Amino acid sequence: MKRAIRIVDGIFAVLLTVIYFFIITGFVCMPDKMVVRNSADRVIGKCYSVSLVNDESVDFQSAKTVGANSAKLKFLGIIPVKDQEIVKAETRRVLVSGQPFGIKLYTNGVIVVGTKDISVNGKTVNPAKDAGIQIGDVIISINNQKVYSSDEVEKILNDNNGEDYIITLKRGEDYKTLRLTPVYLENEGCFKAGMWVRDSTAGIGTVTFFNKDAGTVAALGHPITDVDTGEIMPILNGEAVETSVTSVIKSSANETGSLCCDFLSKSIGSLVKNTNMGIYGNYNTELDLSPYPEYEIASPQEIEKGFAQIICTVDNSGPQVYSAEIVKISYTEEVKNMIIKITDETLIEKTGGIIQGMSGSPIIQNGKLIGAITHVIVNNPLKGYAIFSQTMIDQSEN
């Protein structure tokens, strides 16, 4: 009898341990906010589901967005895990691309990419650094004169009689006003501020989708950053242009390959928004979108580990579909929502895995757009990170 009781107690203890494990896992790993389009969307990972405090407050048959509602995340639909916010969203469909494009970007202000020591009368000084200017700062104006290009900055700094400059700059989300005192170099016959600035950049990426309802284009899934500072480039204006693939440099362990393209003259559209969730703009209304297939945007909780497909372009035959695998899903990461592995032997033979220029390549699973590739994992180029399509569609409509 005692042995039977011990066995029952052991089973009960194991059961409690398993339940607590799933409760803790759900609390930590499940999202605090869910976007749903139908009642099936309220199931996450088969073990967790969401119950609304007032289930009648959301009409799941309606396409209308009705806003946020209080909800409870439950394990096996019974055991409460944590409070959640649930947002009913309409079903959205987009035209999926996978086509590479050229990026031409001009900044709103100029980015400080370096400061320079200057030798004056046997002493080393650094006027910009002494003024408090840091690498990554965005200079908005000098002496109350707005600046948009490095040429403008150079002209203002060169046209000086030794007086201080009043520099207005943006650092992160904060604006600062600093006083910069230039130094005179006799051998050059001019005053120097001791800083390097940049006002533009260019690169290659992949278009994820065209949102016809909003008239927008979404691409990359990650920001365009300055090559020296790593800071997100603040857009003044930008252009997306068509490209022609010229060659591919394959990826290998610890060395990322790249897609090599020539820029063409045909415009895809304007670029107006550069965020850590991708780059967005308005597409050219004269663009022929008929070749691009239409897919429904998947809710994050619809995504499963296992088979998926990516659409990308690695030669001039246009976007092609290749097999892949979703190996990890994270609901709490802001942008690195998935880890994807390339499994298609044809693509691996051509690229060695994920390469630069493939950022933004759409990911399809169960007939829906679930996300886009964003980064390669350098020591294993067969794997990379991806962002949810839900995040990108929200950004494209914001």
Coordinates of C-alpha atoms in Angstrom, one line a residue:
M1 CA 0.0 0.0 0.0
K2 CA 2.8 2.4 1.0
R3 CA 4.6 1.6 -2.2
A4 CA 1.5 2.4 -4.3
I5 CA 1.2 5.7 -2.4
R6 CA 4.8 6.5 -3.2
I7 CA 4.3 5.7 -6.9
V8 CA 1.2 7.9 -7.0
D9 CA 3.1 10.7 -5.1
G10 CA 6.0 10.4 -7.6
I11 CA 3.7 10.6 -10.6
F12 CA 1.9 13.6 -9.1
A13 CA 5.2 15.3 -8.4
V14 CA 6.4 14.7 -12.0
L15 CA 3.1 16.0 -13.3
L16 CA 3.3 19.2 -11.2
T17 CA 6.9 19.7 -12.4
V18 CA 5.8 19.4 -16.0
I19 CA 2.9 21.8 -15.4
Y20 CA 5.1 24.4 -13.7
F21 CA 7.7 24.1 -16.5
F22 CA 5.1 24.9 -19.1
I23 CA 3.6 27.7 -17.0
I24 CA 7.1 29.3 -16.5
T25 CA 7.9 28.8 -20.2
G26 CA 4.6 30.3 -21.3
F27 CA 5.1 33.3 -19.0
V28 CA 8.6 34.0 -20.3
C29 CA 8.4 32.9 -24.0
M30 CA 4.8 33.7 -25.0
P31 CA 4.0 37.3 -26.2
D32 CA 2.2 39.8 -24.0
K33 CA 0.2 41.0 -27.1
M34 CA -1.4 38.9 -29.8
V35 CA -2.8 40.0 -33.2
V36 CA -5.6 37.7 -34.3
R37 CA -7.7 37.5 -37.4
N38 CA -10.0 34.5 -36.5
S39 CA -10.7 32.3 -33.5
A40 CA -8.0 29.7 -34.6
D41 CA -5.3 32.4 -34.2
R42 CA -5.8 32.2 -30.4
V43 CA -3.9 28.9 -30.2
I44 CA -0.1 29.2 -29.8
G45 CA 2.2 26.3 -30.3
K46 CA -0.6 23.8 -29.7
C47 CA -0.1 24.0 -25.9
Y48 CA -1.3 27.5 -25.2
S49 CA -4.4 29.4 -26.0
V50 CA -6.0 32.8 -25.2
S51 CA -9.4 33.3 -23.6
L52 CA -10.9 36.7 -23.8
V53 CA -12.3 38.2 -20.7
N54 CA -15.4 39.1 -22.7
D55 CA -15.3 36.8 -25.7
E56 CA -18.3 38.5 -27.3
S57 CA -16.4 41.8 -27.6
V58 CA -14.5 40.5 -30.6
D59 CA -16.4 39.6 -33.8
F60 CA -14.1 37.1 -35.4
Q61 CA -16.3 36.9 -38.5
S62 CA -15.9 40.6 -39.2
A63 CA -13.0 42.0 -41.2
K64 CA -13.1 45.2 -39.1
T65 CA -10.3 46.0 -36.6
V66 CA -11.9 46.5 -33.2
G67 CA -8.8 47.3 -31.1
A68 CA -7.4 45.8 -28.0
N69 CA -9.1 43.5 -25.5
S70 CA -8.1 41.9 -22.2
A71 CA -7.3 38.2 -22.3
K72 CA -5.8 35.4 -20.4
L73 CA -3.1 33.1 -21.7
K74 CA -3.8 29.5 -20.6
F75 CA -1.9 26.2 -20.7
L76 CA -4.0 23.5 -22.3
G77 CA -6.9 26.0 -22.2
I78 CA -7.3 25.5 -18.5
I79 CA -4.4 26.7 -16.4
P80 CA -3.9 30.5 -16.3
V81 CA -0.4 31.6 -17.2
K82 CA -0.5 35.4 -17.5
D83 CA -2.6 38.4 -18.7
Q84 CA -2.5 39.3 -22.4
E85 CA -3.7 41.9 -24.7
I86 CA -5.4 40.6 -27.8
V87 CA -6.0 42.8 -30.9
K88 CA -8.4 41.8 -33.7
A89 CA -6.9 42.7 -37.1
E90 CA -8.3 42.4 -40.6
T91 CA -6.9 39.8 -43.0
R92 CA -4.3 41.4 -45.2
R93 CA -2.9 40.2 -48.6
V94 CA 0.2 41.5 -50.3
L95 CA 2.1 41.0 -53.5
V96 CA 5.3 39.0 -52.6
S97 CA 8.4 39.9 -54.5
G98 CA 11.8 38.4 -53.7
Q99 CA 13.4 40.8 -56.3
P100 CA 16.7 42.5 -55.5
F101 CA 16.8 46.3 -55.6
G102 CA 19.3 49.1 -55.4
I103 CA 19.2 51.5 -52.4
K104 CA 20.1 55.2 -52.7
L105 CA 19.7 57.0 -49.4
Y106 CA 20.3 60.6 -48.3
T107 CA 20.3 61.5 -44.7
N108 CA 18.2 64.1 -42.8
G109 CA 21.3 66.0 -41.5
V110 CA 24.8 64.7 -41.7
I111 CA 26.2 61.8 -39.7
V112 CA 29.5 62.3 -37.8
V113 CA 31.5 59.2 -38.8
G114 CA 34.8 60.2 -37.1
T115 CA 36.8 62.8 -35.3
K116 CA 40.4 63.8 -36.0
D117 CA 43.3 64.9 -33.9
I118 CA 45.0 68.0 -35.3
S119 CA 48.6 69.0 -34.6
V120 CA 48.9 72.8 -33.9
N121 CA 52.1 74.4 -32.7
G122 CA 53.4 71.1 -31.4
K123 CA 50.2 70.3 -29.6
T124 CA 47.5 67.8 -30.5
V125 CA 43.9 69.0 -30.3
N126 CA 40.6 67.6 -31.3
P127 CA 38.0 70.5 -31.6
A128 CA 35.0 68.3 -32.4
K129 CA 35.7 65.9 -29.5
D130 CA 36.5 68.7 -27.1
A131 CA 33.1 70.3 -28.0
G132 CA 31.4 67.0 -27.0
I133 CA 30.6 65.8 -30.5
Q134 CA 30.5 62.0 -30.7
I135 CA 30.7 59.5 -33.6
G136 CA 27.1 58.7 -34.6
D137 CA 25.7 62.2 -33.9
V138 CA 23.6 63.7 -36.6
I139 CA 24.3 67.3 -37.2
I140 CA 21.1 69.2 -37.9
S141 CA 22.4 72.8 -38.2
I142 CA 25.4 74.9 -37.8
N143 CA 24.9 78.5 -36.6
N144 CA 21.2 78.0 -37.1
Q145 CA 21.7 77.1 -40.7
K146 CA 20.2 73.7 -41.6
V147 CA 22.6 71.3 -43.3
Y148 CA 21.7 68.4 -45.5
S149 CA 25.0 67.4 -47.1
S150 CA 28.7 67.0 -46.3
D151 CA 29.4 69.7 -48.9
E152 CA 27.3 72.2 -47.0
V153 CA 29.1 71.4 -43.8
E154 CA 32.5 71.7 -45.5
K155 CA 31.6 75.1 -47.0
I156 CA 30.3 76.5 -43.7
L157 CA 33.4 75.3 -41.8
N158 CA 35.8 76.6 -44.4
D159 CA 34.1 80.0 -44.4
N160 CA 35.3 81.0 -41.0
N161 CA 37.3 83.7 -39.3
G162 CA 38.0 81.9 -36.1
E163 CA 34.7 82.3 -34.4
D164 CA 32.9 79.5 -32.6
Y165 CA 30.3 77.4 -34.2
I166 CA 26.9 76.7 -32.6
I167 CA 26.2 73.0 -33.5
T168 CA 22.7 71.6 -33.1
L169 CA 22.7 67.8 -33.3
K170 CA 20.6 64.7 -32.6
R171 CA 21.9 61.9 -30.5
G172 CA 19.5 59.0 -30.3
E173 CA 16.2 60.7 -29.5
D174 CA 17.7 63.7 -27.8
Y175 CA 18.7 67.1 -29.3
K176 CA 21.8 68.9 -28.1
T177 CA 23.4 72.3 -28.8
L178 CA 27.2 72.5 -28.5
R179 CA 29.8 75.1 -29.1
L180 CA 32.7 74.1 -31.3
T181 CA 35.9 76.1 -31.5
P182 CA 37.9 75.5 -34.7
V183 CA 41.7 75.7 -34.9
Y184 CA 43.8 77.4 -37.5
L185 CA 46.4 75.5 -39.6
E186 CA 49.0 77.8 -41.0
N187 CA 50.3 75.3 -43.5
E188 CA 46.8 75.0 -45.0
G189 CA 45.7 78.5 -44.4
C190 CA 42.3 77.6 -42.9
F191 CA 40.4 76.7 -39.8
K192 CA 39.6 73.0 -39.0
A193 CA 36.9 71.4 -36.9
G194 CA 38.4 67.9 -36.8
M195 CA 35.5 65.7 -37.8
W196 CA 34.4 63.5 -40.7
V197 CA 30.8 63.5 -41.9
R198 CA 28.6 61.5 -44.3
D199 CA 25.3 62.4 -46.0
S200 CA 24.4 59.4 -48.2
T201 CA 24.8 55.6 -48.7
A202 CA 24.0 53.0 -51.2
G203 CA 23.5 49.2 -51.1
I204 CA 21.6 46.1 -52.3
G205 CA 18.6 44.4 -50.7
T206 CA 15.5 42.4 -51.5
V207 CA 11.9 43.6 -51.8
T208 CA 9.7 41.6 -49.5
F209 CA 6.3 42.7 -50.6
F210 CA 4.1 45.4 -52.2
N211 CA 1.2 46.5 -50.1
K212 CA -1.4 47.7 -52.6
D213 CA -3.9 48.8 -50.0
A214 CA -1.4 51.2 -48.5
G215 CA 0.6 51.9 -51.8
T216 CA 3.8 50.9 -50.0
V217 CA 6.8 48.7 -50.6
A218 CA 8.5 46.8 -47.7
A219 CA 12.1 45.5 -47.8
L220 CA 15.1 44.2 -45.9
G221 CA 13.5 43.5 -42.5
H222 CA 16.4 45.3 -40.9
P223 CA 17.7 48.9 -40.9
I224 CA 20.2 50.5 -43.2
T225 CA 23.0 51.6 -41.0
D226 CA 26.1 53.7 -41.4
V227 CA 29.1 51.5 -42.3
D228 CA 31.4 53.3 -39.8
T229 CA 29.1 54.1 -36.8
G230 CA 26.6 51.3 -37.0
E231 CA 23.9 53.9 -36.4
I232 CA 20.5 53.8 -38.3
M233 CA 20.7 56.3 -41.2
P234 CA 18.1 59.0 -40.7
I235 CA 16.3 59.4 -44.1
L236 CA 15.8 62.7 -45.7
N237 CA 14.9 61.1 -49.0
G238 CA 15.8 57.9 -50.8
E239 CA 15.1 55.9 -53.9
A240 CA 14.7 52.2 -54.7
V241 CA 15.8 51.2 -58.2
E242 CA 15.8 48.0 -60.2
T243 CA 19.0 46.0 -60.5
S244 CA 20.6 43.4 -62.7
V245 CA 22.4 40.5 -61.0
T246 CA 26.0 40.3 -62.3
S247 CA 27.5 37.6 -60.0
V248 CA 27.3 35.9 -56.6
I249 CA 30.1 35.5 -54.0
K250 CA 29.4 32.4 -52.0
S251 CA 29.2 32.3 -48.2
S252 CA 31.4 30.0 -46.2
A253 CA 32.0 29.5 -42.5
N254 CA 32.9 32.9 -40.9
E255 CA 32.8 34.7 -44.2
T256 CA 29.6 36.1 -45.6
G257 CA 29.1 36.1 -49.4
S258 CA 27.2 38.8 -51.3
L259 CA 24.9 39.4 -54.3
C260 CA 26.6 41.6 -56.8
C261 CA 24.3 43.8 -58.9
D262 CA 24.3 46.8 -61.3
F263 CA 21.9 49.6 -60.6
L264 CA 19.4 50.3 -63.4
S265 CA 17.6 53.5 -64.2
K266 CA 14.1 52.3 -63.5
S267 CA 12.7 53.4 -60.2
I268 CA 10.8 51.0 -57.9
G269 CA 9.7 53.9 -55.6
S270 CA 10.7 56.3 -53.0
L271 CA 12.1 55.3 -49.6
V272 CA 10.8 57.3 -46.6
K273 CA 11.2 55.2 -43.5
N274 CA 14.3 53.4 -42.2
T275 CA 13.7 51.4 -39.0
N276 CA 15.2 48.4 -37.2
M277 CA 12.2 46.5 -38.6
G278 CA 13.0 47.2 -42.2
I279 CA 12.9 50.0 -44.8
Y280 CA 9.6 51.2 -46.3
G281 CA 8.5 53.6 -48.9
N282 CA 5.9 54.4 -51.6
Y283 CA 6.1 52.2 -54.8
N284 CA 6.1 53.7 -58.3
T285 CA 2.5 53.5 -59.5
E286 CA 3.8 52.8 -63.1
L287 CA 5.5 49.6 -61.8
D288 CA 4.1 46.4 -63.3
L289 CA 3.1 44.3 -60.3
S290 CA 1.4 41.5 -62.2
P291 CA 4.3 39.0 -62.1
Y292 CA 4.2 39.0 -58.3
P293 CA 2.0 36.3 -56.5
E294 CA -0.5 37.4 -53.8
Y295 CA -0.2 35.9 -50.3
E296 CA -2.1 36.3 -47.1
I297 CA -0.1 37.7 -44.1
A298 CA 0.2 35.0 -41.4
S299 CA -0.2 35.8 -37.7
P300 CA 2.9 34.9 -35.7
Q301 CA 1.1 32.2 -33.8
E302 CA 0.3 30.4 -37.1
I303 CA 4.0 29.8 -37.8
E304 CA 5.3 26.3 -37.1
K305 CA 8.8 24.8 -36.9
G306 CA 9.5 22.7 -39.9
F307 CA 9.3 23.1 -43.7
A308 CA 9.1 26.5 -45.3
Q309 CA 10.1 28.1 -48.6
I310 CA 12.0 31.3 -49.4
I311 CA 11.7 33.4 -52.5
C312 CA 14.9 35.1 -53.7
T313 CA 16.8 36.1 -56.8
V314 CA 20.4 34.9 -57.3
D315 CA 20.7 35.3 -61.1
N316 CA 18.8 37.0 -63.9
S317 CA 16.1 34.3 -64.1
G318 CA 14.1 36.3 -61.6
P319 CA 12.7 35.3 -58.2
Q320 CA 12.7 31.6 -57.5
V321 CA 11.3 29.4 -54.8
Y322 CA 13.7 27.4 -52.6
S323 CA 13.2 25.0 -49.7
A324 CA 14.1 25.9 -46.1
E325 CA 13.3 25.0 -42.5
I326 CA 12.1 27.1 -39.5
V327 CA 14.2 25.8 -36.6
K328 CA 13.3 28.4 -33.9
I329 CA 10.4 30.8 -33.2
S330 CA 10.6 33.6 -30.7
Y331 CA 7.6 35.7 -29.8
T332 CA 9.4 38.0 -27.4
E333 CA 12.3 39.2 -29.6
E334 CA 11.5 42.5 -31.4
V335 CA 13.0 41.6 -34.8
K336 CA 14.9 38.3 -34.5
N337 CA 11.7 36.4 -34.4
M338 CA 12.8 33.2 -36.2
I339 CA 15.9 31.2 -37.1
I340 CA 15.7 29.8 -40.6
K341 CA 17.9 27.2 -42.2
I342 CA 18.5 26.9 -46.0
T343 CA 18.0 23.2 -47.1
D344 CA 17.7 23.6 -50.9
E345 CA 20.7 22.0 -52.5
T346 CA 20.4 24.1 -55.6
L347 CA 20.5 27.4 -53.6
I348 CA 23.3 26.1 -51.4
E349 CA 25.4 25.3 -54.5
K350 CA 24.8 28.8 -55.9
T351 CA 25.3 30.9 -52.7
G352 CA 26.6 28.7 -49.9
G353 CA 23.6 29.7 -47.8
I354 CA 22.5 33.2 -46.9
I355 CA 24.4 36.0 -48.5
Q356 CA 24.4 39.8 -48.3
G357 CA 21.7 41.2 -50.6
M358 CA 19.2 38.4 -49.6
S359 CA 17.9 40.5 -46.7
G360 CA 14.2 40.9 -47.2
S361 CA 13.7 37.6 -49.0
P362 CA 10.1 36.5 -48.3
I363 CA 9.4 33.3 -46.3
I364 CA 6.3 31.2 -47.2
Q365 CA 4.7 28.5 -45.1
N366 CA 1.4 26.8 -45.5
G367 CA 0.4 29.1 -48.4
K368 CA 1.0 32.3 -46.3
L369 CA 3.7 34.9 -46.0
I370 CA 5.2 34.4 -42.5
G371 CA 8.3 36.7 -42.6
A372 CA 11.5 37.8 -44.3
I373 CA 15.2 36.9 -43.9
T374 CA 17.2 39.6 -42.2
H375 CA 20.7 38.4 -41.1
V376 CA 23.0 35.5 -41.7
I377 CA 24.6 33.7 -38.8
V378 CA 28.2 34.2 -39.8
N379 CA 29.7 31.0 -38.5
N380 CA 27.0 29.0 -40.1
P381 CA 25.7 30.7 -43.3
L382 CA 23.1 28.0 -43.9
K383 CA 21.2 29.7 -41.0
G384 CA 20.0 33.2 -40.5
Y385 CA 17.5 35.3 -38.6
A386 CA 14.0 36.4 -39.8
I387 CA 11.3 38.9 -38.9
F388 CA 7.6 38.2 -38.7
S389 CA 5.6 39.5 -41.7
Q390 CA 3.0 40.8 -39.2
T391 CA 5.6 43.3 -38.0
M392 CA 6.5 44.4 -41.5
I393 CA 2.8 44.9 -42.6
D394 CA 2.2 47.0 -39.5
Q395 CA 5.2 49.1 -40.3
S396 CA 4.2 49.5 -44.0
E397 CA 0.8 50.8 -42.9
N398 CA 2.0 53.1 -40.2

